[in-house]
XYZ file of C-alpha atoms in Angstrom:
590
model
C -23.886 23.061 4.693
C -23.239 26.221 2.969
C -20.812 26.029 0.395
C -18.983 29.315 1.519
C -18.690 28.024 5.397
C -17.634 25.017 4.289
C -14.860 26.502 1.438
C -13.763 28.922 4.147
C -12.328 26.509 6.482
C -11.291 24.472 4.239
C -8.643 27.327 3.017
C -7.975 28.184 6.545
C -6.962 24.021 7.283
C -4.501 24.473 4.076
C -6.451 21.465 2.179
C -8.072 23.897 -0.769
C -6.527 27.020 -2.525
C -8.343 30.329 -2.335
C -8.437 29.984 -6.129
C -9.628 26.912 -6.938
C -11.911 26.528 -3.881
C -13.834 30.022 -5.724
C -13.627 28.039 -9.057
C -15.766 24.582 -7.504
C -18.074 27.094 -5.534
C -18.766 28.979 -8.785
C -19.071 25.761 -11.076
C -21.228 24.182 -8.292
C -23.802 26.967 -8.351
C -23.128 26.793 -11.949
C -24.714 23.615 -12.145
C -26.734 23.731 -9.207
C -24.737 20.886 -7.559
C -23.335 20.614 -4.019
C -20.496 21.852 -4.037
C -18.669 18.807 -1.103
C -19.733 16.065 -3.825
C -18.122 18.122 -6.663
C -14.974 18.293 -4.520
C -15.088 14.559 -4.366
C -16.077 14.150 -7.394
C -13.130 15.891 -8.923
C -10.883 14.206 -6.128
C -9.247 17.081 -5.031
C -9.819 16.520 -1.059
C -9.865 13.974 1.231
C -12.852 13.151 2.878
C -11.338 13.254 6.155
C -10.421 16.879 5.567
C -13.701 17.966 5.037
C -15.240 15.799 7.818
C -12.762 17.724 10.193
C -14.179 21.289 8.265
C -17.037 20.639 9.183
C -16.514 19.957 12.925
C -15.002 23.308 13.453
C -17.891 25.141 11.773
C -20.546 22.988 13.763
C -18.211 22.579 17.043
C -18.943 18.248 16.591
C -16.115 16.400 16.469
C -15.178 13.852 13.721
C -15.287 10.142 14.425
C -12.954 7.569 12.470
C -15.534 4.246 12.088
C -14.220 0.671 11.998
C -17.476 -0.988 10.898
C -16.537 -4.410 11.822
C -16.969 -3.070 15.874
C -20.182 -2.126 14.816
C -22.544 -5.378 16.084
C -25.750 -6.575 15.127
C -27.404 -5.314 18.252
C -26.242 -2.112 17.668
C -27.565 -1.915 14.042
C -31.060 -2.322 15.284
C -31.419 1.036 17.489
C -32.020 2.946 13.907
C -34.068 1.284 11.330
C -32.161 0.731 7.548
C -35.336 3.000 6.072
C -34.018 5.853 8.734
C -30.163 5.487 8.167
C -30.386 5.569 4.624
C -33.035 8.759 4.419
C -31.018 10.935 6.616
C -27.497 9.481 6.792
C -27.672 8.527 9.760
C -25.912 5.286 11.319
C -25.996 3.796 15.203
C -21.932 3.303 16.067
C -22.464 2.581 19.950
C -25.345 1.554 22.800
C -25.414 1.430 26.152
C -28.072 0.997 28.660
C -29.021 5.300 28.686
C -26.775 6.406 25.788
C -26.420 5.951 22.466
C -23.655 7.089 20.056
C -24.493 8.121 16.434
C -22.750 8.795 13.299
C -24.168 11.884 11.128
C -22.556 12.694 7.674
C -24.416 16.127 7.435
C -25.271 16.979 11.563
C -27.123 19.992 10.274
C -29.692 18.680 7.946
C -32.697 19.793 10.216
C -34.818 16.706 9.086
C -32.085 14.198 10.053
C -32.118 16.629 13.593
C -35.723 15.775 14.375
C -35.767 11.992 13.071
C -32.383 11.760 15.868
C -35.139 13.416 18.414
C -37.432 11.247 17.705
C -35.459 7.851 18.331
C -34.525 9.156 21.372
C -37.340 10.262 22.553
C -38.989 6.488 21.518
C -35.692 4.491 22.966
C -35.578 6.936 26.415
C -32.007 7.300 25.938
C -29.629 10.124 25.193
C -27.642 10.496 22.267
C -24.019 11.809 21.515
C -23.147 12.471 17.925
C -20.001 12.419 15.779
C -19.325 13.351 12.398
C -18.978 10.696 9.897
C -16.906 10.537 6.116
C -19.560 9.707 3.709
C -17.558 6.125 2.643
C -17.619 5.382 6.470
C -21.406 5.733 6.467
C -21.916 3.354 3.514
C -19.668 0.928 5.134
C -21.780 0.802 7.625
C -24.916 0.036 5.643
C -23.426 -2.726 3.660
C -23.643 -4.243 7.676
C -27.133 -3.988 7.390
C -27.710 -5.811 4.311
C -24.266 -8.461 3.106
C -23.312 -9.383 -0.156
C -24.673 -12.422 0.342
C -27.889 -11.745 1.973
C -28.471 -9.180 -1.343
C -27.742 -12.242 -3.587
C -29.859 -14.681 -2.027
C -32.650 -11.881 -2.053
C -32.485 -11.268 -5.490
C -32.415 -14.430 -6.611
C -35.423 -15.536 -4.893
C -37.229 -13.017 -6.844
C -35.981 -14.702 -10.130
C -37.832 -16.855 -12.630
C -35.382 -18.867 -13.981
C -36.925 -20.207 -16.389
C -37.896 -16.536 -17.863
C -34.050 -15.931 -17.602
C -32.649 -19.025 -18.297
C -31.446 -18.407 -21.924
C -28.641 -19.810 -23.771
C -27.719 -16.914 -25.542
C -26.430 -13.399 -24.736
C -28.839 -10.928 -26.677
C -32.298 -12.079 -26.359
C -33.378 -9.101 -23.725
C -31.750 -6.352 -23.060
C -31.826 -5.160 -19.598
C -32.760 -1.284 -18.772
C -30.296 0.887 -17.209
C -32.507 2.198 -14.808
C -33.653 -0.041 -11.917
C -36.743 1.918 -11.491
C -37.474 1.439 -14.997
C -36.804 -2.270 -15.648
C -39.207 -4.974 -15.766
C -39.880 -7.483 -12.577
C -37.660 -10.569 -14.201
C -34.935 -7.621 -14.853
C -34.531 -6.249 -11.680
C -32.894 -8.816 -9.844
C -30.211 -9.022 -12.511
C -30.057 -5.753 -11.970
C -29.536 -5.936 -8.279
C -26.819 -8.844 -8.383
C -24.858 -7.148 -10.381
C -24.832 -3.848 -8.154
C -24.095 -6.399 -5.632
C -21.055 -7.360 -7.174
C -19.698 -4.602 -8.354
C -20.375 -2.617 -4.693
C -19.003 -5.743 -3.069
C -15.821 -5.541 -5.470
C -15.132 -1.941 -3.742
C -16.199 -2.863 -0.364
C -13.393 -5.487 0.221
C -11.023 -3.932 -2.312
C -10.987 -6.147 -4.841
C -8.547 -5.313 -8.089
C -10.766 -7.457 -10.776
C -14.246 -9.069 -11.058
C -13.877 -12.632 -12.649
C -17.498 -13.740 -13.792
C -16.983 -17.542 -15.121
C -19.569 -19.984 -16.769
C -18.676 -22.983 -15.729
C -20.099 -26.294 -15.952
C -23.984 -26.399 -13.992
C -22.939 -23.203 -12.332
C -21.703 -19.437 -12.630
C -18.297 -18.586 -10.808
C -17.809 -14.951 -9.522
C -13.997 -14.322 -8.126
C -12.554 -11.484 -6.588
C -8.670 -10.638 -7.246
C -7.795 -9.600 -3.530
C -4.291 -8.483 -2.736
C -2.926 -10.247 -6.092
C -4.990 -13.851 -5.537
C -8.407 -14.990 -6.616
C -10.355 -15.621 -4.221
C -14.044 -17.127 -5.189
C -17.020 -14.758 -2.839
C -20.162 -15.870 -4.753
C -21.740 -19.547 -7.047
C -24.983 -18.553 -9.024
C -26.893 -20.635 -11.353
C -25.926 -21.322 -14.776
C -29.100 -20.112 -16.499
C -28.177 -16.704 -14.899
C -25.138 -15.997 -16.918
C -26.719 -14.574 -20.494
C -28.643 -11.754 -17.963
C -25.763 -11.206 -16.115
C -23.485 -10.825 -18.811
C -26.084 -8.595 -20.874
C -26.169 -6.174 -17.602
C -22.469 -5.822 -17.763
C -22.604 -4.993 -21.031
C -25.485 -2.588 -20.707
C -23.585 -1.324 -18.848
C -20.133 -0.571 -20.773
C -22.218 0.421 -23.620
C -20.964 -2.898 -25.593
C -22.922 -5.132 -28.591
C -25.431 -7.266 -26.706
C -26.016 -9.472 -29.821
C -22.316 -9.875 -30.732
C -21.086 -13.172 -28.907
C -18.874 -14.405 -31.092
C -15.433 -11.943 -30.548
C -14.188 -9.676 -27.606
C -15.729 -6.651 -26.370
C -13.383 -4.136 -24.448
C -15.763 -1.173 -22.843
C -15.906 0.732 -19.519
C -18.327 2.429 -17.320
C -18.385 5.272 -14.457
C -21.079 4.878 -11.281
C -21.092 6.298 -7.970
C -20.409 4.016 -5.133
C -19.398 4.976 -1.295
C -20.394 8.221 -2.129
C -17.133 8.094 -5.302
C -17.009 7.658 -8.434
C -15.429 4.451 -9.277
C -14.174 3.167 -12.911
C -14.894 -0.239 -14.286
C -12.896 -1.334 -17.305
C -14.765 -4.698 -19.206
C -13.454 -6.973 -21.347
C -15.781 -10.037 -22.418
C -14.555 -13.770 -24.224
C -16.090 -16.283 -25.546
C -15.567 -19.485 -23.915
C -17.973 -22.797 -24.691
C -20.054 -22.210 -22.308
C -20.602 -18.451 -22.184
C -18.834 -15.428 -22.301
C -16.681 -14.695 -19.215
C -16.663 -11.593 -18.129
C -13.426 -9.574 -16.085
C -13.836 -6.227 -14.809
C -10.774 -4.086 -13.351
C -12.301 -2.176 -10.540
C -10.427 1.465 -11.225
C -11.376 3.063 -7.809
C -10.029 6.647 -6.470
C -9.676 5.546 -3.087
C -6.911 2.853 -3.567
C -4.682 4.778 -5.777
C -1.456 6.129 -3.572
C -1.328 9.633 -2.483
C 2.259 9.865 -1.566
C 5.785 8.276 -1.990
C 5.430 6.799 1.219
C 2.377 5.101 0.410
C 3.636 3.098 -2.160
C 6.607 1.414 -0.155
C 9.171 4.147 -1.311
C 11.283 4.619 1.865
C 15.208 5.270 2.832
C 17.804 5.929 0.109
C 15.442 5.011 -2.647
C 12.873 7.280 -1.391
C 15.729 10.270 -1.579
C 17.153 9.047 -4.824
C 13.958 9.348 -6.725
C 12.500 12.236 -5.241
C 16.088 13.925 -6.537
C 15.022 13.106 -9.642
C 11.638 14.179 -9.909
C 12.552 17.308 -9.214
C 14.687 17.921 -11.874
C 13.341 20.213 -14.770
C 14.029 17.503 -17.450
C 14.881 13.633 -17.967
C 13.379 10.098 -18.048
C 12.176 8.448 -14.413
C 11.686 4.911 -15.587
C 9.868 2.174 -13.884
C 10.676 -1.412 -14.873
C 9.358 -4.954 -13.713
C 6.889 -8.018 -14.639
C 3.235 -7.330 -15.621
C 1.428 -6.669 -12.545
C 4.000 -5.107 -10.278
C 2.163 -2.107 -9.900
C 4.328 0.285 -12.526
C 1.286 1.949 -13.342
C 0.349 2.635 -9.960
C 4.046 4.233 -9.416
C 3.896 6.447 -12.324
C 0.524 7.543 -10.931
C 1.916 8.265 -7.912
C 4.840 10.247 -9.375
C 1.843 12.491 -11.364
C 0.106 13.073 -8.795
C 3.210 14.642 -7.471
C 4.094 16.493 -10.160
C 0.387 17.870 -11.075
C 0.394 21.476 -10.318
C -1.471 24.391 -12.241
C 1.978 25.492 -13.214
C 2.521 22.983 -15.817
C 1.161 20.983 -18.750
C 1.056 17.177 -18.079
C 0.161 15.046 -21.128
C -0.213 11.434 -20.599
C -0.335 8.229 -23.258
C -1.966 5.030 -21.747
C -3.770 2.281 -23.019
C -5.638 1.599 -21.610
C -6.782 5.179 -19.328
C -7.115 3.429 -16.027
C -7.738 6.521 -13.477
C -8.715 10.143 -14.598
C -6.682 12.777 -12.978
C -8.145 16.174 -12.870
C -5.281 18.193 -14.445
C -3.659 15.586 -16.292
C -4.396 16.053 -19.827
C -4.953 11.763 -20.692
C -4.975 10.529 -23.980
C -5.630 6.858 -25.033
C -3.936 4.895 -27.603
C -6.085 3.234 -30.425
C -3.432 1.303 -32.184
C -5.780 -0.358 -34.162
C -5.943 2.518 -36.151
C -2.497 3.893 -36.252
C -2.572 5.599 -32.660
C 0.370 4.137 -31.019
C 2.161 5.235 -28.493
C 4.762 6.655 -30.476
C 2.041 8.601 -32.487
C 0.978 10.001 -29.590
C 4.182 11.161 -28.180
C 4.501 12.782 -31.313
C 1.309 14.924 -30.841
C 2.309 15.293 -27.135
C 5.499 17.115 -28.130
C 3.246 19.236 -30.222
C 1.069 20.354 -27.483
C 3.745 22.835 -25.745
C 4.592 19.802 -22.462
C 6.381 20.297 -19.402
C 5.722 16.687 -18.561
C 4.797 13.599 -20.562
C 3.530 10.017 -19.091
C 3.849 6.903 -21.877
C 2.431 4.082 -20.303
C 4.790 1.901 -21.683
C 7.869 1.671 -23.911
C 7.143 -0.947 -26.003
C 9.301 -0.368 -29.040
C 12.864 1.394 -30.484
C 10.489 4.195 -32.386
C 8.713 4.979 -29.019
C 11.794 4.522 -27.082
C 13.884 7.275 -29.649
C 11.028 9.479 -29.533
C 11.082 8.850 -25.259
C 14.879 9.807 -25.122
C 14.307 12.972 -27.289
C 11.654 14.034 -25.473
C 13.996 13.947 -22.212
C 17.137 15.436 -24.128
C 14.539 18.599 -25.608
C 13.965 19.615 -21.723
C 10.657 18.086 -20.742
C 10.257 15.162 -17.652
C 9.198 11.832 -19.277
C 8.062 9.639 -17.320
C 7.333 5.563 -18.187
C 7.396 1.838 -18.006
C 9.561 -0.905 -19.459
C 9.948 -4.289 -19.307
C 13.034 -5.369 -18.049
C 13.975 -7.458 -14.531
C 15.852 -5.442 -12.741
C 16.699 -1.242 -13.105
C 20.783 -2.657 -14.304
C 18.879 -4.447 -17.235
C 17.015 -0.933 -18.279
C 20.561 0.098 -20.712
C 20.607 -2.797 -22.662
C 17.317 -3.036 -23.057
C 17.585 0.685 -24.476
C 20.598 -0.308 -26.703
C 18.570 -3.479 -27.511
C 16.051 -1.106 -29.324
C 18.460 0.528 -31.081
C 19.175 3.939 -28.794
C 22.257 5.245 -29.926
C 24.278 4.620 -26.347
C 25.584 8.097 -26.577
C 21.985 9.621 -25.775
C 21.343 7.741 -22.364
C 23.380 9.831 -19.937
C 22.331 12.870 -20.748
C 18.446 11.664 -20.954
C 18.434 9.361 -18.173
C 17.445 10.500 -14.731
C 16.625 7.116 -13.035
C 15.605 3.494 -13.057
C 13.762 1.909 -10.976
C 12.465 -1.771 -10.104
C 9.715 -2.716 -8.415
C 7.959 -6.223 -6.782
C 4.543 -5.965 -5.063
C 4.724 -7.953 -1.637
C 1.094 -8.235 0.456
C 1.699 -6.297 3.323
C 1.101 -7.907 6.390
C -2.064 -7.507 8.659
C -1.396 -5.153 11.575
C -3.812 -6.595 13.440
C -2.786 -9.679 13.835
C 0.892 -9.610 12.902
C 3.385 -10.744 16.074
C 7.380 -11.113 15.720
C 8.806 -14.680 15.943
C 12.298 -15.387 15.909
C 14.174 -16.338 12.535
C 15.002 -19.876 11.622
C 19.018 -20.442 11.171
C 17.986 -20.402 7.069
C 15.897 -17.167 7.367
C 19.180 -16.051 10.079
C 21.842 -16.417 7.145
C 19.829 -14.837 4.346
C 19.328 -11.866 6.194
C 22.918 -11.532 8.078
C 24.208 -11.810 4.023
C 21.742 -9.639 2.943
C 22.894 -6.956 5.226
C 26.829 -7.129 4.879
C 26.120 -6.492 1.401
C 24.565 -3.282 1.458
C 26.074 0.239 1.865
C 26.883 1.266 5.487
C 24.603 4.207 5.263
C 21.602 1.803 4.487
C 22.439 -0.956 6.712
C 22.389 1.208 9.398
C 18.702 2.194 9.016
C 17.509 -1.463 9.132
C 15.525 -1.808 12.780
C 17.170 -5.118 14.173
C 21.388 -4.463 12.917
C 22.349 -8.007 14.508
C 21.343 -11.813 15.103
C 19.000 -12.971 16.800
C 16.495 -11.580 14.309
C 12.751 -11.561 14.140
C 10.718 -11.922 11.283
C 6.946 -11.227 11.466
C 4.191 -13.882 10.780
C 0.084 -13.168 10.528
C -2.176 -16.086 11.429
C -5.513 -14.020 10.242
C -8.269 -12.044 11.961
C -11.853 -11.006 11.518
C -9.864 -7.749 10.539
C -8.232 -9.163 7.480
C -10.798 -11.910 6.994
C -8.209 -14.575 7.984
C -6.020 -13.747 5.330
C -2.988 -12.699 6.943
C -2.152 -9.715 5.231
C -4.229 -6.349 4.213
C -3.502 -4.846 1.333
C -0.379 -4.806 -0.978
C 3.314 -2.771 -0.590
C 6.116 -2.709 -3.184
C 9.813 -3.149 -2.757
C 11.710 -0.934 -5.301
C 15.610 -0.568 -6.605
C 16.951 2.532 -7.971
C 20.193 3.244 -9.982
C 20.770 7.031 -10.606
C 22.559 8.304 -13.483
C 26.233 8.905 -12.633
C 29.765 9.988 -14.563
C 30.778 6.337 -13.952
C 27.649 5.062 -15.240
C 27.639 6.773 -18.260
C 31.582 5.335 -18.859
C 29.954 1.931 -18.423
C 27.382 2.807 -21.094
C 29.845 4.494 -23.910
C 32.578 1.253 -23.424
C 30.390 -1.890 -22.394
C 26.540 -1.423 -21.352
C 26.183 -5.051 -20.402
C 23.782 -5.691 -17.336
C 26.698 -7.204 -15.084
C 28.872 -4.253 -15.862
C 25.933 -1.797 -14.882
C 24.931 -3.666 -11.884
C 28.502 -3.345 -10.433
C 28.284 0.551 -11.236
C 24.963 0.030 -8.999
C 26.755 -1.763 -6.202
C 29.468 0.913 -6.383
C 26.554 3.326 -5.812
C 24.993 2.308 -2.995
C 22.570 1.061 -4.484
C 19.342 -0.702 -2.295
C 18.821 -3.916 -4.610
C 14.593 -5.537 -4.284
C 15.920 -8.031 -2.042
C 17.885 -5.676 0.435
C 14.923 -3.461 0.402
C 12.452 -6.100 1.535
C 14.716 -7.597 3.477
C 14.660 -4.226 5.586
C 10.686 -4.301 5.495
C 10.599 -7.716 7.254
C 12.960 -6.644 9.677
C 10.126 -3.695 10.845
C 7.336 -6.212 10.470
C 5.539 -4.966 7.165
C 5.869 -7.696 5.368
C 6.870 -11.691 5.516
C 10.259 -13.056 4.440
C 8.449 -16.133 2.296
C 7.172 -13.360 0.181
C 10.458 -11.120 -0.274
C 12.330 -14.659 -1.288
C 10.041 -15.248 -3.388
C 9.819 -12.230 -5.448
C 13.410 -11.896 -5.373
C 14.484 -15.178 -6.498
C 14.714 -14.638 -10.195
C 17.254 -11.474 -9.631
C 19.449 -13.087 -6.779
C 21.712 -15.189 -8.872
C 22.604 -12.792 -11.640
C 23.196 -10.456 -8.357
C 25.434 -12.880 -7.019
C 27.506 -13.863 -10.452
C 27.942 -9.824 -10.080
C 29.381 -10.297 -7.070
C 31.479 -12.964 -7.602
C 32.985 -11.707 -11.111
């Protein structure tokens, strides 16, 4: 489609400036690239938005694909050769019509292949536009994971293969390129790692163990085990990977760290390596870094209600420090993406510290931390400052030099945003006192804390409301006389009888029960009472009542309030929550 067209309507929908839609057409013709994949590419649209472009240029309308409702029968109207050549992809078929999916309906050779099909099948065709990660969900239905596997390793000679060390070949890059015994490796690892974005997997686990090789999936926070190869396959397998991060082949003896860019689902998607040596191999993990599963919006990320209003306050101040707190793995990283992504507009300077870089944000100047050779985090602020900063992102605040550095920062009028380690947002001013802040410097730096859990979010396919046991009754009926008027009086079901929600599993969810993953956050703003709490006594119990004084939406009263409108289950809220309840309660009590 002609770039122009294409840019034109895009301005007219609102999705693109007039500026920077001139600026991709110019550095697409630049580089004689098209300029829809360099918009991807750069992720600065949504698919959907250009799908929707390009029906009102070509007067076809878009079609949202579930590709599970697309059956085997169905699949066989267009051959694989035929969908994959012209991008084209059966979605419907009945006895004298058949309903297509197109990602480019103007391509004139994908025009006359559709002709042809019809002409050969005596049926008529209707046709819908298509997002380009719709049509390769499709195709994965025409080949699975598994069938790939089983292909490729039928094509293997084990015995050629079967080595005991990492190192002896090296496998080629190129699959075109590589020799017979190497391109099966070649395709079982593309098999993984397509499979890994397909069900939205957070980490590739690839295990020797004994007489076989274990490949698990981290799905919604839990392994899960998708794939059991043969032993003798893990020194190929683990030389691909490592191929493919640019690491030591030969070296088998110590850790490897490396990562690697490829385009899948018509994206490019980050994996991050990291290799160890275990008796009976090196197992490989690889954090699957892809574009599509990082949050676009507040909402997205379970921020709802007062703490949705608190925080947004704050980000829109011209200056202080939004910090995120919780356990590893409760998605703090994702938050402080979130809040970037926000924040990210051509009118300021955004410098980021992380180690490691997990996504790249066009706009967001990202630098990583090598602290094996002196480039910590709070060398890097330092630099940062130096670099003339509206906003600065440290990945974590680890110790009392980064954390003074952090505070001035905020008190020298940039936005700071970061992570710490603490249970709760009441335990964030101790922990800041604990490294030595002078107690003094907090209200005027501080903005707000915030806590976070990550809950799996409940399939809504299959998800149906059953009534509360008397235990589930009285948690909830508690939960909800302790929190401020104003909040209780958003929650969807105010009185008893209550009903929680329950999932048994679908083909939707692959009998899991839940679909992907939501957080439940606290917040505790910076007030004049606060900072009186922090000059006299800046103990955790003495901040947490300032919280409760506040208003305040505590993890449990905030999931709590998403089980009452079915998003997630109560098990998991309890669960998360446990650990905070009974210093919430001795708070209470004292």
């Amino acid at each position: 489609m002609d770039a122009r067209k294409l840019a034109e309507e895009l301005i007219k929908k609102g999705a693109i400036s007039d500026e920077l839609a001139q600026r991709i057409i110019n550095e697409a013709a630049a580089r004689a690239y098209p300029f829809e994949k360099l918009l991807y590419e750069k992720r600065l649209i949504d698919e959907v938005a250009v799908a929707n472009a390009k029906s009102a240029i070509l007067g076809i309308p878009y079609q949202k694909i579930d590709p599970t409702t697309v059956s085997d029968d169905v699949l066989k109207l267009i051959p694989v050769e035929t969908a994959q050549s012209y991008g084209i992809v059966p979605i419907s078929v009945t006895k004298d019509m058949a309903i297509v999916g197109m990602v480019n309906p103007d391509n004139v050779e994908a025009q006359e292949a559709l002709k042809f099909l019809a002409q050969q099948n005596k049926i008529s065709l209707g046709v819908y536009i298509i997002t380009p990660t719709d049509f390769e969900l499709i195709m994965r239905r025409y080949v699975p994971f598994e069938k790939e596997i089983q292909q490729a390793l039928k094509a293997i000679n084990i015995k050629v293969l079967g080595q005991t060390t990492v190192g002896q070949k090296v496998v080629s890059l190129d699959e075109e390129k590589a020799s017979a015994d190497e391109a099966p490796v070649i395709k079982i690892v593309s098999s993984i790692l397509r499979a890994a974005v397909d069900q939205k997997a957070s980490d590739i686990h690839i295990e020797p163990q004994r007489g076989r090789l274990r490949i698990r999936f981290r799905l919604d926070g839990n392994l899960k085990e998708i794939q059991s190869l043969p032993i003798e396959l893990c020194a190929a397998i683990t030389a691909r990977v490592k191929v493919l991060a640019d690491l030591k082949i030969d070296e088998t003896r110590i850790p490897q760290d490396g990562r690697f860019r490829t385009i899948i689902f018509g994206r490019d998607v980050d994996y991050r390596v990291a290799t160890l040596p275990t008796p009976l191999g090196e197992k490989v993990v690889i954090r699957v870094l892809d574009p599509l599963s990082t949050v676009k919006n507040l909402s997205d990320l379970g921020l709802v209600g007062q703490n949705a209003e608190w925080i947004q306050e704050a980000l829109d101040k011209p200056f202080g420090m939004v910090l995120v707190t919780g356990p590893t793995g409760s998605g703090k990283t994702t938050t402080l993406y979130a809040f970037l992504q926000q924040l990210n507009t051509e009118d300021v300077n955004i410098m980021s510290m992380e180690d490691p870089v997990e996504y790249f944000v066009d706009g967001v100047n990202q630098s990583q931390m090598k602290p094996e050779i002196g480039y910590t985090f709070a060398a890097g602020l330092r630099q940062a400052l130096r670099q003339d900063p509206d906003i600065i992102m440290v990945g974590e605040i680890r110790d009392g030099e980064t954390a003074s550095l952090a505070v001035q920062a905020a008190l020298t009028g940039h936005t700071v945003l970061s992570t710490l380690h603490t249970n709760n947002a009441a335990g964030v001013i101790p922990r800041l006192v604990d490294m030595k802040v002078a107690p003094y410097l907090l209200p005027p730096a501080l903005s707000i804390m915030i806590a976070q859990r990550l809950t799996r979010r409940l399939c809504p396919k299959c998800k149906h409301p059953v009534p509360a046991t008397p235990e589930q009754t009285r948690i909830i009926e508690e939960t909800l006389k302790d929190m401020a008027s104003r909040v209780r009086e958003t929650a969807s079901q105010k009185t008893a009888p209550f009903q929680v929600w329950e999932a048994p599993g679908c083909d939707f969810c692959k009998g899991k029960g839940t679909k992907g993953r939501m957080a439940i956050y606290e917040s505790m703003k910076m007030t004049r009472e606060l900072e009186d709490v922090i000059v006299k006594e800046p103990s955790e119990g003495k901040v947490r009542d300032e919280g409760k004084r506040q208003g305040m939406v505590t993890l449990r009263q905030d999931g709590i309030l998403k089980v009452l409108d079915g998003s997630i289950g109560i098990e998991e809220v309890l669960r998360e929550t446990e650990a905070v309840e009974p210093e919430e309660t001795e708070t209470q009590s004292s």
